[in-house]
CSV table of C-alpha atoms and ligand atoms in Angstrom, one decimal:
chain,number,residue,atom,x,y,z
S,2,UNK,CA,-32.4,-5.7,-3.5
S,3,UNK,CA,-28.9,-7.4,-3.8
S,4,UNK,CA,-27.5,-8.4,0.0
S,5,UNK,CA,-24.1,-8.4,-1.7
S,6,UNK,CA,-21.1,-6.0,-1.2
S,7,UNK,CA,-20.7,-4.7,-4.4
S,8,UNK,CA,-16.9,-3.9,-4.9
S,9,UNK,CA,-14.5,-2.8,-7.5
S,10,UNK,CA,-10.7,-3.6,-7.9
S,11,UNK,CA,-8.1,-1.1,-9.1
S,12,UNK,CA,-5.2,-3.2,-9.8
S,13,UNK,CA,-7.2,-6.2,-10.5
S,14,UNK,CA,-4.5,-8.3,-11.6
S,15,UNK,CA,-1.1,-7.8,-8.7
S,16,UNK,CA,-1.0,-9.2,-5.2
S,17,UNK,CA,-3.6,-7.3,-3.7
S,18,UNK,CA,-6.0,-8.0,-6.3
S,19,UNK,CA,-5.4,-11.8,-6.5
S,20,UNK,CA,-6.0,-11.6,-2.6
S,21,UNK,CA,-9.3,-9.7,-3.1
S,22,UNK,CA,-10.6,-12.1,-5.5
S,23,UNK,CA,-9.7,-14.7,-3.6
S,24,UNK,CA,-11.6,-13.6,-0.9
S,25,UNK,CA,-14.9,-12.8,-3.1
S,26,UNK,CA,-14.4,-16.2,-4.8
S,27,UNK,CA,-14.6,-18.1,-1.9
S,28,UNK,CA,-17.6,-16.3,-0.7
S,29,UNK,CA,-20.1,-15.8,-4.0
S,30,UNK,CA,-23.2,-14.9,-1.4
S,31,UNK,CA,-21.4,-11.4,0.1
S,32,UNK,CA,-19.4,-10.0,-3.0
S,33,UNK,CA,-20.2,-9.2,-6.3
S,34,UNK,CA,-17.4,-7.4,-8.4
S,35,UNK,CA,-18.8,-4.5,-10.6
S,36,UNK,CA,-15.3,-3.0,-11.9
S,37,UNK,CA,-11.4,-4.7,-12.5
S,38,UNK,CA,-9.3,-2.5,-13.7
S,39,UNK,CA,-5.6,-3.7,-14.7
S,40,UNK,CA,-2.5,-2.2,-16.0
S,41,UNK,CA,-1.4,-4.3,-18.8
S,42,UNK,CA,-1.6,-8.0,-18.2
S,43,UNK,CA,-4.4,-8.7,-20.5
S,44,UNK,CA,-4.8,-12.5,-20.7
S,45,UNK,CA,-5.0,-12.7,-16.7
S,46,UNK,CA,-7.6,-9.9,-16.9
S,47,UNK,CA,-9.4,-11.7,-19.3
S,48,UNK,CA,-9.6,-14.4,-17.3
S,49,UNK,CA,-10.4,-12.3,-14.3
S,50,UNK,CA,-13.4,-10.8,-15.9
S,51,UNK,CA,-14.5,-14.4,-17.5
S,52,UNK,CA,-14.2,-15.7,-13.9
S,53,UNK,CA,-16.2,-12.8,-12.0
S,54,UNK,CA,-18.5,-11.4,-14.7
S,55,UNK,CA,-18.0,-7.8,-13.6
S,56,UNK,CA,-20.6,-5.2,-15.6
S,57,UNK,CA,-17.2,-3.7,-16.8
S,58,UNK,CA,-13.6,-4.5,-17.3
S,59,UNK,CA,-10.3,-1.7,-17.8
S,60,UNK,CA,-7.1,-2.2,-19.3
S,61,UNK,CA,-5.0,0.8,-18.7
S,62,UNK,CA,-2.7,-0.4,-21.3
S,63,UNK,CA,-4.7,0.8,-24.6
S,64,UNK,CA,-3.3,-1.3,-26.8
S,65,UNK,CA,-4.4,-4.3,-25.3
S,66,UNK,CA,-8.0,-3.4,-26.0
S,67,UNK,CA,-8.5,-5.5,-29.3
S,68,UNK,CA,-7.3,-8.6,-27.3
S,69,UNK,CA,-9.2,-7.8,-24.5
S,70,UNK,CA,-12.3,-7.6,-26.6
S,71,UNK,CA,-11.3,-10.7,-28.5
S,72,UNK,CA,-11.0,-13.1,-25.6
S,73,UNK,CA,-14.6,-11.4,-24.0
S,74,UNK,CA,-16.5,-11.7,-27.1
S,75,UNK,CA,-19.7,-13.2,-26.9
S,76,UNK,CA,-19.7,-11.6,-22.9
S,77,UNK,CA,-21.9,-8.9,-22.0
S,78,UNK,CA,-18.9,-7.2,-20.3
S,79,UNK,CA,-18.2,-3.5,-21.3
S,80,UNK,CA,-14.6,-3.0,-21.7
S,81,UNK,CA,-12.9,0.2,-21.8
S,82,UNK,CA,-9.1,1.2,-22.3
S,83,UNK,CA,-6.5,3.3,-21.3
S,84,UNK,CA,-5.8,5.8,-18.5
S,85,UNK,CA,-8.3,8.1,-18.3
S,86,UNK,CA,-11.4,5.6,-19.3
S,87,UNK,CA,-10.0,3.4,-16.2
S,88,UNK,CA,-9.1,5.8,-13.7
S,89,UNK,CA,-13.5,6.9,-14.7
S,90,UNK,CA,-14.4,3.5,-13.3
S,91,UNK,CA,-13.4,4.6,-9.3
S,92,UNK,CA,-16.2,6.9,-9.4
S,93,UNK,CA,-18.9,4.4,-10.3
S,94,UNK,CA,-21.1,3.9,-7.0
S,95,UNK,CA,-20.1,0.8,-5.1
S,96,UNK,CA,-19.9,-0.6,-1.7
S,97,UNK,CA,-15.7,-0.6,-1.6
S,98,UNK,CA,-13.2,0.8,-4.4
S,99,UNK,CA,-10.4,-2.1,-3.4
S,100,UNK,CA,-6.9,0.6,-4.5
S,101,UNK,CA,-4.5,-1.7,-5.4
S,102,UNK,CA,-2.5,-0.3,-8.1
S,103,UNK,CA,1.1,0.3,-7.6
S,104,UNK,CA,3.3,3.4,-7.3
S,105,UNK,CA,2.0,7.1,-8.3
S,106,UNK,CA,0.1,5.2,-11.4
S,107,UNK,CA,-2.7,4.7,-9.1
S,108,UNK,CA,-3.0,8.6,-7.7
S,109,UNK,CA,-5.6,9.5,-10.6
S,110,UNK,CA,-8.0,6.7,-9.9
S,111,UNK,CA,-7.6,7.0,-5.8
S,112,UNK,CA,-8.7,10.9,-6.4
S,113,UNK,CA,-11.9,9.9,-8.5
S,114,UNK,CA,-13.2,7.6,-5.8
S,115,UNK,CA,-12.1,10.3,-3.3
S,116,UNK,CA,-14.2,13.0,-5.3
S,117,UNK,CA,-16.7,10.4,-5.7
S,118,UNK,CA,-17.2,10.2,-2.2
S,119,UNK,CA,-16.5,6.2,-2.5
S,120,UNK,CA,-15.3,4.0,0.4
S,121,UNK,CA,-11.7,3.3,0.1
S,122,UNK,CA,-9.6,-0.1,0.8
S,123,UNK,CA,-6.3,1.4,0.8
S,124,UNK,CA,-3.5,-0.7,-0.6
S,125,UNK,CA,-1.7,1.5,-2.9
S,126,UNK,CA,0.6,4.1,-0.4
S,127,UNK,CA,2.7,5.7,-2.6
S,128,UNK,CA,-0.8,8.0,-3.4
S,129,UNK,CA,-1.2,8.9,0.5
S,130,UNK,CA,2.7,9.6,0.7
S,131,UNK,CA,2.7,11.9,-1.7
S,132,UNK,CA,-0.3,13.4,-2.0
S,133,UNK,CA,-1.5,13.1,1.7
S,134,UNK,CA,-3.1,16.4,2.3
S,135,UNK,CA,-4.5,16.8,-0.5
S,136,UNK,CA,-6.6,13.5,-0.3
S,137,UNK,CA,-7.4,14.1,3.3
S,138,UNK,CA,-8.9,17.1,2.1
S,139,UNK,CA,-11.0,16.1,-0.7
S,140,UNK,CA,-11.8,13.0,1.5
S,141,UNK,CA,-13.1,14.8,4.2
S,142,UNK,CA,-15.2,17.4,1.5
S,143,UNK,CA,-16.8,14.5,-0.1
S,144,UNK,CA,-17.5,12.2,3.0
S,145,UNK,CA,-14.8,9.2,1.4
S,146,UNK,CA,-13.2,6.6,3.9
S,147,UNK,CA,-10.4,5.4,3.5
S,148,UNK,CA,-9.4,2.1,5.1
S,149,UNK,CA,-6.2,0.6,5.3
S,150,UNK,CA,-5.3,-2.5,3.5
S,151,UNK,CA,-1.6,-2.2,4.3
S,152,UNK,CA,-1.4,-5.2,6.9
S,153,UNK,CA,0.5,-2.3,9.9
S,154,UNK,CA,-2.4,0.1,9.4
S,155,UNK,CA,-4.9,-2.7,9.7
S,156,UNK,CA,-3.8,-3.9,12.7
S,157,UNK,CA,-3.7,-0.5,14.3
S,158,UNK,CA,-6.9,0.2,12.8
S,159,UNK,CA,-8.1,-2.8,14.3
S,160,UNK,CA,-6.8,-2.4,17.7
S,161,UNK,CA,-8.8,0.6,18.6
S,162,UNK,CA,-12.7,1.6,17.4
S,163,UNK,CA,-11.7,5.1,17.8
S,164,UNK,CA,-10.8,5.1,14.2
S,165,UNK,CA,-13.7,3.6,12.9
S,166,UNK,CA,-15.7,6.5,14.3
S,167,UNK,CA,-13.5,8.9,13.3
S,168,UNK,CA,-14.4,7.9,9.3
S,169,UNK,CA,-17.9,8.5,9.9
S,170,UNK,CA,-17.2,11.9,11.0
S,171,UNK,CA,-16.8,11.4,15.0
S,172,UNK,CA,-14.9,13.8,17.0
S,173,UNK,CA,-12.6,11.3,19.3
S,174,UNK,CA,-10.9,13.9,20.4
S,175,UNK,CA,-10.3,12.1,23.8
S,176,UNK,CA,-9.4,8.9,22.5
S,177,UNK,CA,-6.8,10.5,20.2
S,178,UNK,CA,-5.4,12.3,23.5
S,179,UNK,CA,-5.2,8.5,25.5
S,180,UNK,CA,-2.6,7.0,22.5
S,181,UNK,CA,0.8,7.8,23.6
S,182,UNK,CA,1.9,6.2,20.2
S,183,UNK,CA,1.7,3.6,17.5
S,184,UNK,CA,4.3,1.4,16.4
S,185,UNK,CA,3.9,-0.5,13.1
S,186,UNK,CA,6.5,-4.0,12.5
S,187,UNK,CA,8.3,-4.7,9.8
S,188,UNK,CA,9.9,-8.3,8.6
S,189,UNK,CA,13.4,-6.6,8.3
S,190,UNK,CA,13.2,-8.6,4.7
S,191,UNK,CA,15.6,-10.8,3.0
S,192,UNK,CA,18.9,-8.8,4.2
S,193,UNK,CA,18.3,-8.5,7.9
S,194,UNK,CA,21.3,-10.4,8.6
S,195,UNK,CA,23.1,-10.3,5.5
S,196,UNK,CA,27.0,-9.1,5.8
S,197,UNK,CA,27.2,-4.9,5.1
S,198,UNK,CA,29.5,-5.8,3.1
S,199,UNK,CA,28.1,-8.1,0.9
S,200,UNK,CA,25.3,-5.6,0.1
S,201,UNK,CA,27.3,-4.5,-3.5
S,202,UNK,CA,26.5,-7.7,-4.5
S,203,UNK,CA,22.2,-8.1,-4.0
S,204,UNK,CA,21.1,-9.1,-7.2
S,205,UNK,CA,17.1,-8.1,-8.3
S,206,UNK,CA,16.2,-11.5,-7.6
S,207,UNK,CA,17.8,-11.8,-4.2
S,208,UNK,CA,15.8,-8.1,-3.6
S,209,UNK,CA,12.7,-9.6,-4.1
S,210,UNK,CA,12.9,-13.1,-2.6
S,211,UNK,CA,10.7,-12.0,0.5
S,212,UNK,CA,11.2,-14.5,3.3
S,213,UNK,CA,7.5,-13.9,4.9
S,214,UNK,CA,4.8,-11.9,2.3
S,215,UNK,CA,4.3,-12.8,-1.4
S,216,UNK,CA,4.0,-9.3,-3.0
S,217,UNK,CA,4.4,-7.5,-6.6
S,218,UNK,CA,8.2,-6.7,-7.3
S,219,UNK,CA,8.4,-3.0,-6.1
S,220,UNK,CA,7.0,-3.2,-2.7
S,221,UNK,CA,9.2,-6.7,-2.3
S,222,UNK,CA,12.1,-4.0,-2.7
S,223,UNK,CA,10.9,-1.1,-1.2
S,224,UNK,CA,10.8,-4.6,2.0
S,225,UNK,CA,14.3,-5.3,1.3
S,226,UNK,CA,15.5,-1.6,1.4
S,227,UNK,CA,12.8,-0.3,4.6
S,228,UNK,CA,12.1,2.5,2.2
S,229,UNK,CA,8.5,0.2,2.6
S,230,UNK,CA,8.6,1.4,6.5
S,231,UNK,CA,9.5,4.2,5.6
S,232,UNK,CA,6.5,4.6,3.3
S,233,UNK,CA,4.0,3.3,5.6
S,234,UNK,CA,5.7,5.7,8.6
S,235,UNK,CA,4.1,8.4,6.4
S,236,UNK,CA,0.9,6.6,5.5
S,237,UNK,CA,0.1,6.2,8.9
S,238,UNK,CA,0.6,10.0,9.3
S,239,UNK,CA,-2.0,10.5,6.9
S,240,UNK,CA,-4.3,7.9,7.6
S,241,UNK,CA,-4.5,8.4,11.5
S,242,UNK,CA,-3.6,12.1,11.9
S,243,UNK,CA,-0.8,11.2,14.5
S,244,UNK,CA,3.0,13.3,14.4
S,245,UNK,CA,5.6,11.8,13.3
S,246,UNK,CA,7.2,11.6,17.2
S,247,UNK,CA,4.1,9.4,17.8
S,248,UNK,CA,4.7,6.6,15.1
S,249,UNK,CA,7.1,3.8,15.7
S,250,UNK,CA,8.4,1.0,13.6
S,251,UNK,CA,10.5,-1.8,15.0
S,252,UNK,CA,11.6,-4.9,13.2
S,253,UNK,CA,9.8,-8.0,14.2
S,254,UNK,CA,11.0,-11.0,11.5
S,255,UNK,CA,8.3,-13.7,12.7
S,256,UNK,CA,6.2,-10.9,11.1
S,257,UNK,CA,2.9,-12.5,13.5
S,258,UNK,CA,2.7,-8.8,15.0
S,259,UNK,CA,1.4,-6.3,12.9
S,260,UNK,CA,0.7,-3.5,14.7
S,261,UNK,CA,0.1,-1.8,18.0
S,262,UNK,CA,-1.1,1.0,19.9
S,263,UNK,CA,0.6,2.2,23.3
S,264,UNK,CA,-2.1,4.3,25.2
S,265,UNK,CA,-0.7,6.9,28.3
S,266,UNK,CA,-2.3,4.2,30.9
S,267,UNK,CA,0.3,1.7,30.1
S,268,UNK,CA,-1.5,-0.7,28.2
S,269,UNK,CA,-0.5,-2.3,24.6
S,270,UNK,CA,-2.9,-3.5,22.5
S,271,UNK,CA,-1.1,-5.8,19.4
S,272,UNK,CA,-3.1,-7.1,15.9
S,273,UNK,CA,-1.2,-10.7,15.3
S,274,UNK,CA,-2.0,-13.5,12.7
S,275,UNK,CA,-0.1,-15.0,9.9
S,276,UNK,CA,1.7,-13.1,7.5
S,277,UNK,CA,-1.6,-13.2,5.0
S,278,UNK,CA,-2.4,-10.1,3.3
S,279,UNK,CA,-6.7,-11.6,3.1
S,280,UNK,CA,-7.0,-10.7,6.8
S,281,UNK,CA,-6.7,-7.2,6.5
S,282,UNK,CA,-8.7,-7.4,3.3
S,283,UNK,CA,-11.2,-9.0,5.1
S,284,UNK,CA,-11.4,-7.1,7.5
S,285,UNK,CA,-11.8,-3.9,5.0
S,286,UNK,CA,-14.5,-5.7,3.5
S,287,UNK,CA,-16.6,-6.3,6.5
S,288,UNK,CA,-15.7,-4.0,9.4
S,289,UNK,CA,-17.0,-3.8,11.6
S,290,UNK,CA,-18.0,-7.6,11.6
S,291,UNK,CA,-15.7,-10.4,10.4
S,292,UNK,CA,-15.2,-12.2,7.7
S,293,UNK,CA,-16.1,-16.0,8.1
S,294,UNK,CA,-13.7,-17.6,5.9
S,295,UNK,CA,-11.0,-19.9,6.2
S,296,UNK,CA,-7.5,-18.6,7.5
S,297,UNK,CA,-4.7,-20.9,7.6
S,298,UNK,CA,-4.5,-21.4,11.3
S,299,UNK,CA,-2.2,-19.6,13.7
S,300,UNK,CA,-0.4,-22.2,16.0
S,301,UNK,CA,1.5,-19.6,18.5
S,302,UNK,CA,2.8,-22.7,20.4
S,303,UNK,CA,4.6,-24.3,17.2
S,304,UNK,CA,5.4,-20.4,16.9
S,305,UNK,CA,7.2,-20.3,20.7
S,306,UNK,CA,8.6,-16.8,20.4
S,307,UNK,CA,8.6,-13.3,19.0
S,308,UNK,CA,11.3,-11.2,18.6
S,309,UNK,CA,11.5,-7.5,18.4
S,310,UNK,CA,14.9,-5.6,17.2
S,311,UNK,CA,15.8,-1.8,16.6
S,312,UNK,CA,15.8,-0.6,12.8
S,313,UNK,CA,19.5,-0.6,12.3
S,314,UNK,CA,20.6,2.5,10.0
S,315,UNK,CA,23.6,1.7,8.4
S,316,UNK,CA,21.4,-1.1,7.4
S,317,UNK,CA,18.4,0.5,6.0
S,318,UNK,CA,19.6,4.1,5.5
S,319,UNK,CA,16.4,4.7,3.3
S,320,UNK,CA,14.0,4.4,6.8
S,321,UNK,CA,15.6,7.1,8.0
S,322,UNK,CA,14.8,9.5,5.1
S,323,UNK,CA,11.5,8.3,5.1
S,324,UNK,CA,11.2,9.3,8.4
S,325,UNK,CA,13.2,12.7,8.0
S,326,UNK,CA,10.8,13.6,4.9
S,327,UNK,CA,7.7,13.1,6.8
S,328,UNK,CA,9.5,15.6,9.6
S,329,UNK,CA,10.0,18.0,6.9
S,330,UNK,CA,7.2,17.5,5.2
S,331,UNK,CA,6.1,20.3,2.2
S,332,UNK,CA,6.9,18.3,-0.5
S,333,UNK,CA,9.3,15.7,0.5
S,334,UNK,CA,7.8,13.0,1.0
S,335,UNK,CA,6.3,13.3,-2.5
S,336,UNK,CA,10.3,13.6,-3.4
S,337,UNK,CA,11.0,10.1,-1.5
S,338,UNK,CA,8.4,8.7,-3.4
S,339,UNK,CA,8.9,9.6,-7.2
S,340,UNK,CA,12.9,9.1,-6.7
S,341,UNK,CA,12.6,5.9,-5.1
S,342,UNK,CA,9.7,5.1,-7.8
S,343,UNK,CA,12.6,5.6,-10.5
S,344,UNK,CA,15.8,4.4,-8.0
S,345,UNK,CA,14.0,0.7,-7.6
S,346,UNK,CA,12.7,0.5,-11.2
S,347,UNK,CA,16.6,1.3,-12.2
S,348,UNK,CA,17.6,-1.4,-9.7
S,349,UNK,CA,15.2,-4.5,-11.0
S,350,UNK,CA,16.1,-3.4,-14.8
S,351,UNK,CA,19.5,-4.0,-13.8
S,352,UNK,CA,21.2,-0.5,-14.0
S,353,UNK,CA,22.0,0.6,-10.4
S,354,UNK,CA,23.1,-1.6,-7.1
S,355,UNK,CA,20.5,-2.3,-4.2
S,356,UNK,CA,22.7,0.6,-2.3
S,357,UNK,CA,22.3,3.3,-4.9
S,358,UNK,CA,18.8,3.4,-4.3
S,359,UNK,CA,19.4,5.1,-1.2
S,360,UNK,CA,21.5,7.2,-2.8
S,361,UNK,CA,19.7,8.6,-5.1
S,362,UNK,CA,16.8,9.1,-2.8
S,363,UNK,CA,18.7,11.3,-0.6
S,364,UNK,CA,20.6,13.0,-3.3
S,365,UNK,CA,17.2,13.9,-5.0
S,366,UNK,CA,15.6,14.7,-1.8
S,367,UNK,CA,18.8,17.5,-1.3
S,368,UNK,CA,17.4,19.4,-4.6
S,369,UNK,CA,15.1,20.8,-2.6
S,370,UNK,CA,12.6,21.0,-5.0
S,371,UNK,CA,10.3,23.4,-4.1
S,372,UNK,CA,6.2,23.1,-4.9
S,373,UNK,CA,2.9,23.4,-4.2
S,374,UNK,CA,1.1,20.4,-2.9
S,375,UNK,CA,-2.6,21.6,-2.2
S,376,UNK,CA,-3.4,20.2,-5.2
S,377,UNK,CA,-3.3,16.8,-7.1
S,378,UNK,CA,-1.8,18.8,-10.5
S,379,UNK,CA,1.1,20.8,-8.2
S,380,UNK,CA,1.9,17.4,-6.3
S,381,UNK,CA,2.2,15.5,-9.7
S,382,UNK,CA,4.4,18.1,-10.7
S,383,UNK,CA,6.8,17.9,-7.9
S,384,UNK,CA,6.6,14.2,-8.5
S,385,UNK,CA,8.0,14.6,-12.3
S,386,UNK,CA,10.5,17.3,-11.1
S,387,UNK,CA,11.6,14.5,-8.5
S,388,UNK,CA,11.5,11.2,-11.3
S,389,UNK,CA,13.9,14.3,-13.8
S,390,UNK,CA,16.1,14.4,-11.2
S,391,UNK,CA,16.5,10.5,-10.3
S,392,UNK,CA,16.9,10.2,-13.8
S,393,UNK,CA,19.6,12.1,-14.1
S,394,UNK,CA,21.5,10.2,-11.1
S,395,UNK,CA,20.3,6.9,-12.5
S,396,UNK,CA,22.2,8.2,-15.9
S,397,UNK,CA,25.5,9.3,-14.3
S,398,UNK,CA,25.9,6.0,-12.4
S,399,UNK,CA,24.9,3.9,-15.4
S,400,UNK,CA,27.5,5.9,-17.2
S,401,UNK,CA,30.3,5.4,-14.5
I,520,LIG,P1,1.7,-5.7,-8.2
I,520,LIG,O1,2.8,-5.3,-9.0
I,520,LIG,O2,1.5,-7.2,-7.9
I,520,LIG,O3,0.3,-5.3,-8.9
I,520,LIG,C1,0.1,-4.0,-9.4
I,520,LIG,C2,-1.2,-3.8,-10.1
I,520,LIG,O4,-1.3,-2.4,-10.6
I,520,LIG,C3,-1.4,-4.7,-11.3
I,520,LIG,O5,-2.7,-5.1,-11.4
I,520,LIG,C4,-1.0,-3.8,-12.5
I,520,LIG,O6,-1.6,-4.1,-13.7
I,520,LIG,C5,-1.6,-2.5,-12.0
I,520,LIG,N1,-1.0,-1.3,-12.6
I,520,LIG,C6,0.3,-1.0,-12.7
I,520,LIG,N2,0.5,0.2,-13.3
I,520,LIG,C7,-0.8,0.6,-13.7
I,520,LIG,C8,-1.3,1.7,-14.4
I,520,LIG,N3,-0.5,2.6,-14.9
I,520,LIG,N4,-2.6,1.8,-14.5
I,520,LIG,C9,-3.5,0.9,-14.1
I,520,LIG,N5,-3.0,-0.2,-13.4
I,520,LIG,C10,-1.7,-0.4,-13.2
I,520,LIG,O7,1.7,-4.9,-6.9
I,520,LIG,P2,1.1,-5.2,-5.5
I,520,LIG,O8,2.1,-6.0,-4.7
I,520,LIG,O9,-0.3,-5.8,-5.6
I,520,LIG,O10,1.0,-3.8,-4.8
I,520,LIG,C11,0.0,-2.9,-5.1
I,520,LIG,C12,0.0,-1.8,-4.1
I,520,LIG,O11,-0.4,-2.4,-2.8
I,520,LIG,C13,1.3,-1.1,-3.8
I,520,LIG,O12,1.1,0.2,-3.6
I,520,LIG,C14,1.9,-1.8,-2.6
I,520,LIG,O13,2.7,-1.0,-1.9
I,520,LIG,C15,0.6,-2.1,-1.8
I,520,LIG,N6,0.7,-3.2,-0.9
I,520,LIG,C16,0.9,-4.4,-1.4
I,520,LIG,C17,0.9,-5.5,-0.5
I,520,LIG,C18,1.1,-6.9,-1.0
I,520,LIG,O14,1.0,-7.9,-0.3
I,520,LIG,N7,1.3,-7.1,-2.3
I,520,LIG,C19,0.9,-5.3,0.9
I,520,LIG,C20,0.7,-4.0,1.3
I,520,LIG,C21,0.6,-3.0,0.4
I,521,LIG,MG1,2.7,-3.2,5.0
């Protein structure tokens, strides 16, 4: 029998899946890949599947299948093509289901290796914001795990076993009742500092030039807005089955921090390393052990301080209605989600400033649309009720 991990990659070829392979490429002996799965980038997941000879290779993007087949002719490499053929692949027995696609697009495919019972790297947060309880539900049915990805929910993950147990079923009860709260850091992104008043002018490409993290271009955005705190304020809701009053974010731009937990006895325990998105995947992909690979070092010396600031609101006015959703919960934060989904794709095509984002969130979010959200087909509808009615702003500013 094979000693090796056996894992497949949702979102094979973004950010989180070129960490994840560079992880398993660097150690051949642990990993074997058995499914990538990409949207529409065809040539790099050509090259993807060439490189790491998985048993079978998706491209979301149908029309990409002849080329796909093309450049793997001659492999032994099943391929198979568009949505519902891909989002199949989750359910396929293996050791970790790596979810790294972005936005909503990746809810179908998190829910089949839900249902399927799979073990979960969690990258993709826009599924857990808005359609939280239903995938703790069918999580907990079907024995899944879910473990964060997301760099905060690593660390806090990491900070206390508790949570470990609690995925294999545990009652920690006690433990829970010993955390007075968690706090998750953010970078404050590339407008910390930047004048108020010079926030008409952020262009796309000022948006997404991160100052610490290389990511994909949405969650660079959703960095430079805080709607990413935001997000994650209500992943950690789902993930750790804390309140709202109980999770705290504070901006911390050395971003060495990750995470913490404050427990009722007074003591702090912090996650730090580089800003590196392979040490939480590692982590993911061997916890309880550790990876043995090759970090760029940490010199906290050269590093001399950290700094720690309050989220400023006038600033980042979409943290706050992240936060607000999760207190109202029902179906705003799926709401947040699929306006901001539509407010930042707007923004990077060009058609709305960095500010209207917030805008639009909160004006869609005022709607009040009303829903079901015990099930994945009543959350997705709220979701296109909420991307109608961004739509609709996105119009009337365009036409302004
Ligand atoms: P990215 O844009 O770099 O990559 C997205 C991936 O999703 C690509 O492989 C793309 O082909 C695929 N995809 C897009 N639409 C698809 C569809 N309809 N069907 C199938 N595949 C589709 O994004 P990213 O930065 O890697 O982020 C992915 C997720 O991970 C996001 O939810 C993000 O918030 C989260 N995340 C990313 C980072 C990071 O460092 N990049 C850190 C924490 C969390
Ligand atoms: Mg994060």
């Amino acid at each position: 029998m094979s000693s090796h991990s056996v894992i497949t990659i949702l979102g094979a070829t973004g950010s989180i899946g070129d960490n994840t392979l560079a992880l398993v490429r660097q150690n051949p002996d642990l990993f074997r890949i058995k499914a990538l799965v990409g949207g529409s980038n065809v040539e790099k997941l050509a090259d993807l599947a060439l490189e790491f000879t998985p048993d079978v290779v998706g491209i979301a993007d149908a029309t990409k299948q002849a080329r796909l087949a093309e450049r793997l002719l001659g492999s032994e490499i099943k391929i198979v093509a568009g949505d519902a053929e891909c989002k199949d692949l989750a359910a396929i027995k293996v050791d970790i289901v790596i979810a790294g696609i972005v936005g909503l697009a990746g809810l179908p495919s998190m829910m089949k290796a839900v249902e399927a019972g799979q073990t979960i790297g969690l990258a993709n947060k826009e599924s857990l914001v808005s359609a939280g309880h239903v995938i703790s539900q069918v999580a907990a049915k079907n024995g899944a795990r879910i473990i964060p990805l997301d760099s905060e929910h690593s660390a806090i993950f990491q900070c206390w076993h508790g949570w470990q147990e609690r995925l294999d079923g545990n009652d920690v009860h006690e433990g829970m009742s010993s955390i007075q709260k968690i706090c998750l850091t953010a970078s404050g992104g590339p407008f910390l500092t930047r004048a108020l008043n010079e926030f008409a002018s952020i262009t796309p490409q000022d948006a997404v030039a991160h100052p610490n993290w290389e990511m994909g271009r949405k969650i660079s955005v959703d960095s430079a807005t805080m709607m990413n705190k935001g997000l994650e304020v209500i992943e950690a809701h789902f993930l750790f089955d804390l309140p709202a009053e109980q999770i705290e974010a504070v901006i911390h731009p050395q971003s060495i921090i990750h995470g913490m937990i404050h427990f009722r006895d007074g003591s702090i325990i912090a996650q730090l390393s580089s800003a590196d998105m392979q040490v939480p995947i590692s982590y993911a992909l061997k916890m309880p052990g550790r990876l043995n690979w090759d970090p760029e070092p940490l010199d906290i010396v050269a590093l001399g301080k950290l700094e720690f600031l309050p989220i400023e609101p006038d600033r980042f006015p979409c943290f706050a209605l992240a936060q607000n959703a999760l207190i109202q919960a029902g179906t705003a934060p799926a709401i947040l989600n699929g306006a901001n989904e539509v407010a930042v794709a707007a923004f990077l095509a060009g058609h709305i400033s960095f500010s209207s984002i917030a805008t639009i969130v909160a004006d869609s979010l005022a709607t009040n649309i009303d829903g079901d959200i015990n099930t994945l087909d009543a959350v997705i509808a709220v979701d296109n009720e909420a991307r109608r009615v961004a739509t609709v702003l996105v119009e009337k500013i365009k036409g302004q």
